[in-house]
Amino acid sequence: MPAIPADPRPFPFDPAACALLVIDMQRDFLEPGGFGAALGNDVSLLRAAIEPNRRLLAAWRAAGLPVLHTREGHRPDLSDLPAAKLQRAPAGATRIGDPGPMGRILVQGEPGHALIPELSPLPGETVIDKPGKGAFYATELQARLEALGVRQLVVTGVTTEICVQSTVREANDRGYDCLVPSDCTASYFPEFHAAALKMIAAQGGILGWVSHSDHVLAALATP
Ligand code: C5J
């Protein structure tokens, strides 16, 4: 098996049991006029992750390994939106469910809720809709992974310290080995991106492994 160079030690890549999990690469987070912008963020900071994800997705698909995408969002009636989540926004900000230039903010079926066109899912790829930050909470993700025989996850997407790290923490507690390629994730706060990656690999890999997509691509190319 082609181990992937990683911090704190090589990741024991098992192509027969590994899925690519792309977190929340949605217009609402990456494009002006969505949820990320409504919270006062410079959404252009997330765009650096697009090309590395595009390359990794292409290689992953070519290798015939499973790909799953997630989207954060809420039902149109907001029945799955806790009041605490709705209220936590800067004063005066456009809030979840409010109308915006890409439709209602963070609401399923609206243009802003869609995955960015650069990383559109292919027919047959799983798309998990999630109401929270972690991808396991209130979703069918674990059942899907179990059906696929997946025990390892390469986790990419945005943002590093919120939905990516929340998902890695949830996955870790469920016994999955997680590898995060640092260039395939991004944050509105570069210092949080760096700290979140450090937290994952610290203490001997307390939450998982951190690497670079070049190493994952090399492993995928190894016969
Ligand atoms: C946030 C996410 N930051 N996908 N969501 O609210 O990281």
mmCIF file of C-alpha atoms and ligand atoms in Angstrom:
data_model
loop_
_atom_site.group_PDB
_atom_site.id
_atom_site.type_symbol
_atom_site.label_atom_id
_atom_site.label_comp_id
_atom_site.label_asym_id
_atom_site.label_seq_id
_atom_site.Cartn_x
_atom_site.Cartn_y
_atom_site.Cartn_z
ATOM 1 C CA MET A 1 0.000 0.000 0.000
ATOM 2 C CA PRO A 2 1.418 3.444 -0.916
ATOM 3 C CA ALA A 3 1.801 5.305 2.400
ATOM 4 C CA ILE A 4 1.337 9.070 2.024
ATOM 5 C CA PRO A 5 4.011 11.349 3.546
ATOM 6 C CA ALA A 6 2.234 13.242 6.310
ATOM 7 C CA ASP A 7 2.535 14.841 9.729
ATOM 8 C CA PRO A 8 3.118 13.248 12.231
ATOM 9 C CA ARG A 9 3.995 10.079 10.265
ATOM 10 C CA PRO A 10 3.057 8.532 6.898
ATOM 11 C CA PHE A 11 -0.660 8.012 6.413
ATOM 12 C CA PRO A 12 -1.368 4.289 5.905
ATOM 13 C CA PHE A 13 -3.384 4.832 2.714
ATOM 14 C CA ASP A 14 -5.615 1.889 1.866
ATOM 15 C CA PRO A 15 -7.276 2.631 -1.497
ATOM 16 C CA ALA A 16 -9.770 -0.187 -0.885
ATOM 17 C CA ALA A 17 -11.150 1.567 2.209
ATOM 18 C CA CYS A 18 -10.609 5.279 1.584
ATOM 19 C CA ALA A 19 -13.080 7.936 0.419
ATOM 20 C CA LEU A 20 -12.618 11.575 -0.536
ATOM 21 C CA LEU A 21 -14.964 13.809 1.498
ATOM 22 C CA VAL A 22 -15.261 17.345 0.116
ATOM 23 C CA ILE A 23 -16.789 19.663 2.690
ATOM 24 C CA ASP A 24 -19.124 22.562 1.801
ATOM 25 C CA MET A 25 -17.471 23.924 -1.369
ATOM 26 C CA GLN A 26 -20.649 25.955 -1.859
ATOM 27 C CA ARG A 27 -21.369 29.291 -3.464
ATOM 28 C CA ASP A 28 -22.660 30.473 -0.055
ATOM 29 C CA PHE A 29 -19.116 30.238 1.346
ATOM 30 C CA LEU A 30 -16.941 30.995 -1.691
ATOM 31 C CA GLU A 31 -18.814 33.633 -3.648
ATOM 32 C CA PRO A 32 -19.803 37.219 -2.846
ATOM 33 C CA GLY A 33 -23.366 37.663 -1.579
ATOM 34 C CA GLY A 34 -23.629 34.411 0.390
ATOM 35 C CA PHE A 35 -23.432 33.307 4.015
ATOM 36 C CA GLY A 36 -19.673 33.810 4.376
ATOM 37 C CA ALA A 37 -19.865 37.340 3.026
ATOM 38 C CA ALA A 38 -22.919 38.118 5.189
ATOM 39 C CA LEU A 39 -20.807 37.335 8.249
ATOM 40 C CA GLY A 40 -18.306 39.968 7.139
ATOM 41 C CA ASN A 41 -15.674 37.709 5.598
ATOM 42 C CA ASP A 42 -13.434 38.167 2.564
ATOM 43 C CA VAL A 43 -14.633 35.179 0.566
ATOM 44 C CA SER A 44 -11.778 35.468 -1.955
ATOM 45 C CA LEU A 45 -9.510 33.886 0.668
ATOM 46 C CA LEU A 46 -11.203 30.522 0.129
ATOM 47 C CA ARG A 47 -10.587 30.385 -3.608
ATOM 48 C CA ALA A 48 -7.019 29.086 -3.196
ATOM 49 C CA ALA A 49 -8.493 25.691 -2.320
ATOM 50 C CA ILE A 50 -10.456 25.326 -5.568
ATOM 51 C CA GLU A 51 -7.688 24.270 -7.972
ATOM 52 C CA PRO A 52 -6.062 21.740 -5.581
ATOM 53 C CA ASN A 53 -9.513 20.219 -4.978
ATOM 54 C CA ARG A 54 -10.207 20.129 -8.713
ATOM 55 C CA ARG A 55 -6.955 18.253 -9.372
ATOM 56 C CA LEU A 56 -7.486 15.862 -6.468
ATOM 57 C CA LEU A 57 -11.085 15.153 -7.498
ATOM 58 C CA ALA A 58 -9.980 14.382 -11.059
ATOM 59 C CA ALA A 59 -7.294 11.936 -9.884
ATOM 60 C CA TRP A 60 -9.594 10.368 -7.279
ATOM 61 C CA ARG A 61 -12.321 9.830 -9.859
ATOM 62 C CA ALA A 62 -9.813 8.426 -12.355
ATOM 63 C CA ALA A 63 -8.710 5.922 -9.697
ATOM 64 C CA GLY A 64 -12.343 4.860 -9.258
ATOM 65 C CA LEU A 65 -12.410 5.589 -5.510
ATOM 66 C CA PRO A 66 -15.531 6.892 -3.740
ATOM 67 C CA VAL A 67 -16.231 10.629 -3.604
ATOM 68 C CA LEU A 68 -18.718 12.272 -1.242
ATOM 69 C CA HIS A 69 -19.594 15.973 -1.099
ATOM 70 C CA THR A 70 -21.360 17.862 1.678
ATOM 71 C CA ARG A 71 -23.479 21.005 1.704
ATOM 72 C CA GLU A 72 -24.341 22.987 4.813
ATOM 73 C CA GLY A 73 -27.863 24.376 4.740
ATOM 74 C CA HIS A 74 -31.379 24.316 6.066
ATOM 75 C CA ARG A 75 -34.844 23.308 4.977
ATOM 76 C CA PRO A 76 -36.866 26.149 3.440
ATOM 77 C CA ASP A 77 -39.099 26.255 6.549
ATOM 78 C CA LEU A 78 -35.932 26.476 8.730
ATOM 79 C CA SER A 79 -37.314 23.696 10.959
ATOM 80 C CA ASP A 80 -33.779 22.255 11.273
ATOM 81 C CA LEU A 81 -32.201 25.582 12.233
ATOM 82 C CA PRO A 82 -31.556 25.970 15.969
ATOM 83 C CA ALA A 83 -32.323 29.458 17.281
ATOM 84 C CA ALA A 84 -28.796 29.598 18.681
ATOM 85 C CA LYS A 85 -27.311 29.188 15.181
ATOM 86 C CA LEU A 86 -29.650 31.790 13.686
ATOM 87 C CA GLN A 87 -28.812 34.348 16.328
ATOM 88 C CA ARG A 88 -25.016 33.996 16.128
ATOM 89 C CA ALA A 89 -24.082 36.628 13.544
ATOM 90 C CA PRO A 90 -22.685 40.154 13.614
ATOM 91 C CA ALA A 91 -25.263 42.831 14.520
ATOM 92 C CA GLY A 92 -27.190 43.916 11.430
ATOM 93 C CA ALA A 93 -25.920 41.030 9.292
ATOM 94 C CA THR A 94 -28.117 39.304 6.739
ATOM 95 C CA ARG A 95 -29.098 36.086 8.518
ATOM 96 C CA ILE A 96 -29.786 32.498 7.544
ATOM 97 C CA GLY A 97 -33.079 32.370 5.623
ATOM 98 C CA ASP A 98 -32.967 36.059 4.629
ATOM 99 C CA PRO A 99 -33.036 36.930 0.922
ATOM 100 C CA GLY A 100 -29.701 37.736 -0.721
ATOM 101 C CA PRO A 101 -28.236 38.057 -4.202
ATOM 102 C CA MET A 102 -27.937 34.232 -4.463
ATOM 103 C CA GLY A 103 -31.366 33.523 -2.965
ATOM 104 C CA ARG A 104 -32.151 32.854 0.675
ATOM 105 C CA ILE A 105 -28.976 32.556 2.725
ATOM 106 C CA LEU A 106 -27.910 28.951 3.475
ATOM 107 C CA VAL A 107 -31.257 27.459 2.434
ATOM 108 C CA GLN A 108 -31.472 24.211 0.483
ATOM 109 C CA GLY A 109 -32.405 24.590 -3.170
ATOM 110 C CA GLU A 110 -31.323 28.231 -3.408
ATOM 111 C CA PRO A 111 -28.534 29.207 -5.870
ATOM 112 C CA GLY A 112 -26.138 30.021 -3.019
ATOM 113 C CA HIS A 113 -26.578 26.562 -1.515
ATOM 114 C CA ALA A 114 -25.182 24.869 -4.632
ATOM 115 C CA LEU A 115 -21.677 23.469 -4.870
ATOM 116 C CA ILE A 116 -19.418 25.759 -6.897
ATOM 117 C CA PRO A 117 -19.433 24.892 -10.613
ATOM 118 C CA GLU A 118 -15.677 24.177 -10.592
ATOM 119 C CA LEU A 119 -16.298 21.203 -8.264
ATOM 120 C CA SER A 120 -19.731 20.009 -9.363
ATOM 121 C CA PRO A 121 -20.518 16.449 -8.335
ATOM 122 C CA LEU A 122 -20.705 13.856 -11.078
ATOM 123 C CA PRO A 123 -23.885 11.810 -11.463
ATOM 124 C CA GLY A 124 -23.723 8.999 -8.917
ATOM 125 C CA GLU A 125 -21.530 10.838 -6.421
ATOM 126 C CA THR A 126 -23.063 11.172 -2.979
ATOM 127 C CA VAL A 127 -24.071 14.646 -1.790
ATOM 128 C CA ILE A 128 -24.824 14.864 1.929
ATOM 129 C CA ASP A 129 -26.976 17.768 3.157
ATOM 130 C CA LYS A 130 -26.053 18.733 6.684
ATOM 131 C CA PRO A 131 -27.647 21.233 9.061
ATOM 132 C CA GLY A 132 -24.605 21.532 11.319
ATOM 133 C CA LYS A 133 -20.894 22.070 11.063
ATOM 134 C CA GLY A 134 -19.846 18.424 11.414
ATOM 135 C CA ALA A 135 -20.871 16.193 8.499
ATOM 136 C CA PHE A 136 -21.942 13.284 10.727
ATOM 137 C CA TYR A 137 -24.468 15.206 12.826
ATOM 138 C CA ALA A 138 -28.073 14.531 11.685
ATOM 139 C CA THR A 139 -26.993 13.035 8.338
ATOM 140 C CA GLU A 140 -26.739 9.641 6.650
ATOM 141 C CA LEU A 141 -22.960 9.985 6.205
ATOM 142 C CA GLN A 142 -21.922 7.178 8.541
ATOM 143 C CA ALA A 143 -24.416 4.751 6.994
ATOM 144 C CA ARG A 144 -23.140 5.637 3.503
ATOM 145 C CA LEU A 145 -19.507 5.086 4.544
ATOM 146 C CA GLU A 146 -20.342 1.783 6.189
ATOM 147 C CA ALA A 147 -22.149 0.615 3.051
ATOM 148 C CA LEU A 148 -19.045 1.470 1.017
ATOM 149 C CA GLY A 149 -16.680 -0.269 3.442
ATOM 150 C CA VAL A 150 -14.850 3.006 4.062
ATOM 151 C CA ARG A 151 -12.559 3.267 7.114
ATOM 152 C CA GLN A 152 -10.343 6.165 5.989
ATOM 153 C CA LEU A 153 -11.219 9.668 4.831
ATOM 154 C CA VAL A 154 -9.276 12.283 2.921
ATOM 155 C CA VAL A 155 -11.111 15.403 4.086
ATOM 156 C CA THR A 156 -10.980 18.640 2.073
ATOM 157 C CA GLY A 157 -13.098 21.776 1.704
ATOM 158 C CA VAL A 158 -14.005 24.797 3.779
ATOM 159 C CA THR A 159 -13.536 26.177 6.279
ATOM 160 C CA THR A 160 -10.516 24.549 7.890
ATOM 161 C CA GLU A 161 -11.317 25.350 11.500
ATOM 162 C CA ILE A 162 -15.119 25.058 11.332
ATOM 163 C CA CYS A 163 -16.710 22.415 9.123
ATOM 164 C CA VAL A 164 -13.551 20.570 8.091
ATOM 165 C CA GLN A 165 -12.197 20.290 11.607
ATOM 166 C CA SER A 166 -15.634 19.547 13.117
ATOM 167 C CA THR A 167 -16.010 16.692 10.636
ATOM 168 C CA VAL A 168 -12.516 15.356 11.336
ATOM 169 C CA ARG A 169 -13.307 15.375 15.070
ATOM 170 C CA GLU A 170 -16.599 13.540 14.529
ATOM 171 C CA ALA A 171 -14.926 11.029 12.207
ATOM 172 C CA ASN A 172 -12.075 10.455 14.652
ATOM 173 C CA ASP A 173 -14.530 9.595 17.430
ATOM 174 C CA ARG A 174 -16.214 7.097 15.104
ATOM 175 C CA GLY A 175 -12.933 5.316 14.367
ATOM 176 C CA TYR A 176 -12.088 6.734 10.934
ATOM 177 C CA ASP A 177 -8.504 7.646 10.022
ATOM 178 C CA CYS A 178 -8.548 11.144 8.515
ATOM 179 C CA LEU A 179 -5.974 12.827 6.301
ATOM 180 C CA VAL A 180 -6.306 16.545 5.522
ATOM 181 C CA PRO A 181 -4.320 17.870 2.531
ATOM 182 C CA SER A 182 -3.478 21.391 3.723
ATOM 183 C CA ASP A 183 -3.779 23.064 0.312
ATOM 184 C CA CYS A 184 -7.254 21.593 -0.284
ATOM 185 C CA THR A 185 -8.783 23.461 2.637
ATOM 186 C CA ALA A 186 -8.955 27.167 3.457
ATOM 187 C CA SER A 187 -10.243 29.679 5.967
ATOM 188 C CA TYR A 188 -11.306 33.309 6.073
ATOM 189 C CA PHE A 189 -8.653 33.544 8.799
ATOM 190 C CA PRO A 190 -5.238 32.272 7.645
ATOM 191 C CA GLU A 191 -4.087 32.021 11.253
ATOM 192 C CA PHE A 192 -7.050 29.773 12.104
ATOM 193 C CA HIS A 193 -6.256 27.597 9.056
ATOM 194 C CA ALA A 194 -2.697 27.084 10.300
ATOM 195 C CA ALA A 195 -3.781 26.483 13.898
ATOM 196 C CA ALA A 196 -6.532 24.018 12.927
ATOM 197 C CA LEU A 197 -4.095 21.919 10.895
ATOM 198 C CA LYS A 198 -1.614 21.972 13.768
ATOM 199 C CA MET A 199 -4.323 20.787 16.173
ATOM 200 C CA ILE A 200 -5.129 17.806 13.966
ATOM 201 C CA ALA A 201 -1.551 16.531 13.715
ATOM 202 C CA ALA A 202 -0.332 17.540 17.193
ATOM 203 C CA GLN A 203 0.289 15.072 20.011
ATOM 204 C CA GLY A 204 1.220 12.268 17.648
ATOM 205 C CA GLY A 205 -1.790 12.843 15.394
ATOM 206 C CA ILE A 206 -4.478 13.160 18.043
ATOM 207 C CA LEU A 207 -7.163 13.834 15.411
ATOM 208 C CA GLY A 208 -5.486 12.599 12.248
ATOM 209 C CA TRP A 209 -2.854 13.352 9.607
ATOM 210 C CA VAL A 210 -1.976 16.491 7.629
ATOM 211 C CA SER A 211 -0.301 16.358 4.237
ATOM 212 C CA HIS A 212 -0.293 18.110 0.829
ATOM 213 C CA SER A 213 -2.319 17.134 -2.217
ATOM 214 C CA ASP A 214 0.891 16.535 -4.202
ATOM 215 C CA HIS A 215 1.594 13.555 -1.934
ATOM 216 C CA VAL A 216 -1.946 12.209 -2.327
ATOM 217 C CA LEU A 217 -1.719 12.567 -6.099
ATOM 218 C CA ALA A 218 1.619 10.711 -6.081
ATOM 219 C CA ALA A 219 0.112 7.878 -4.066
ATOM 220 C CA LEU A 220 -2.858 7.652 -6.455
ATOM 221 C CA ALA A 221 -0.423 7.430 -9.372
ATOM 222 C CA THR A 222 1.516 4.567 -7.740
ATOM 223 C CA PRO A 223 0.493 1.267 -9.334
HETATM 224 C C1 C5J B 1 -19.084 27.740 8.437
HETATM 225 C C2 C5J B 1 -18.254 25.875 7.164
HETATM 226 N N1 C5J B 1 -17.889 28.310 8.577
HETATM 227 N N2 C5J B 1 -18.531 25.135 6.116
HETATM 228 N N3 C5J B 1 -19.259 26.621 7.683
HETATM 229 O O1 C5J B 1 -20.057 28.240 8.945
HETATM 230 O O2 C5J B 1 -17.124 25.944 7.611
#
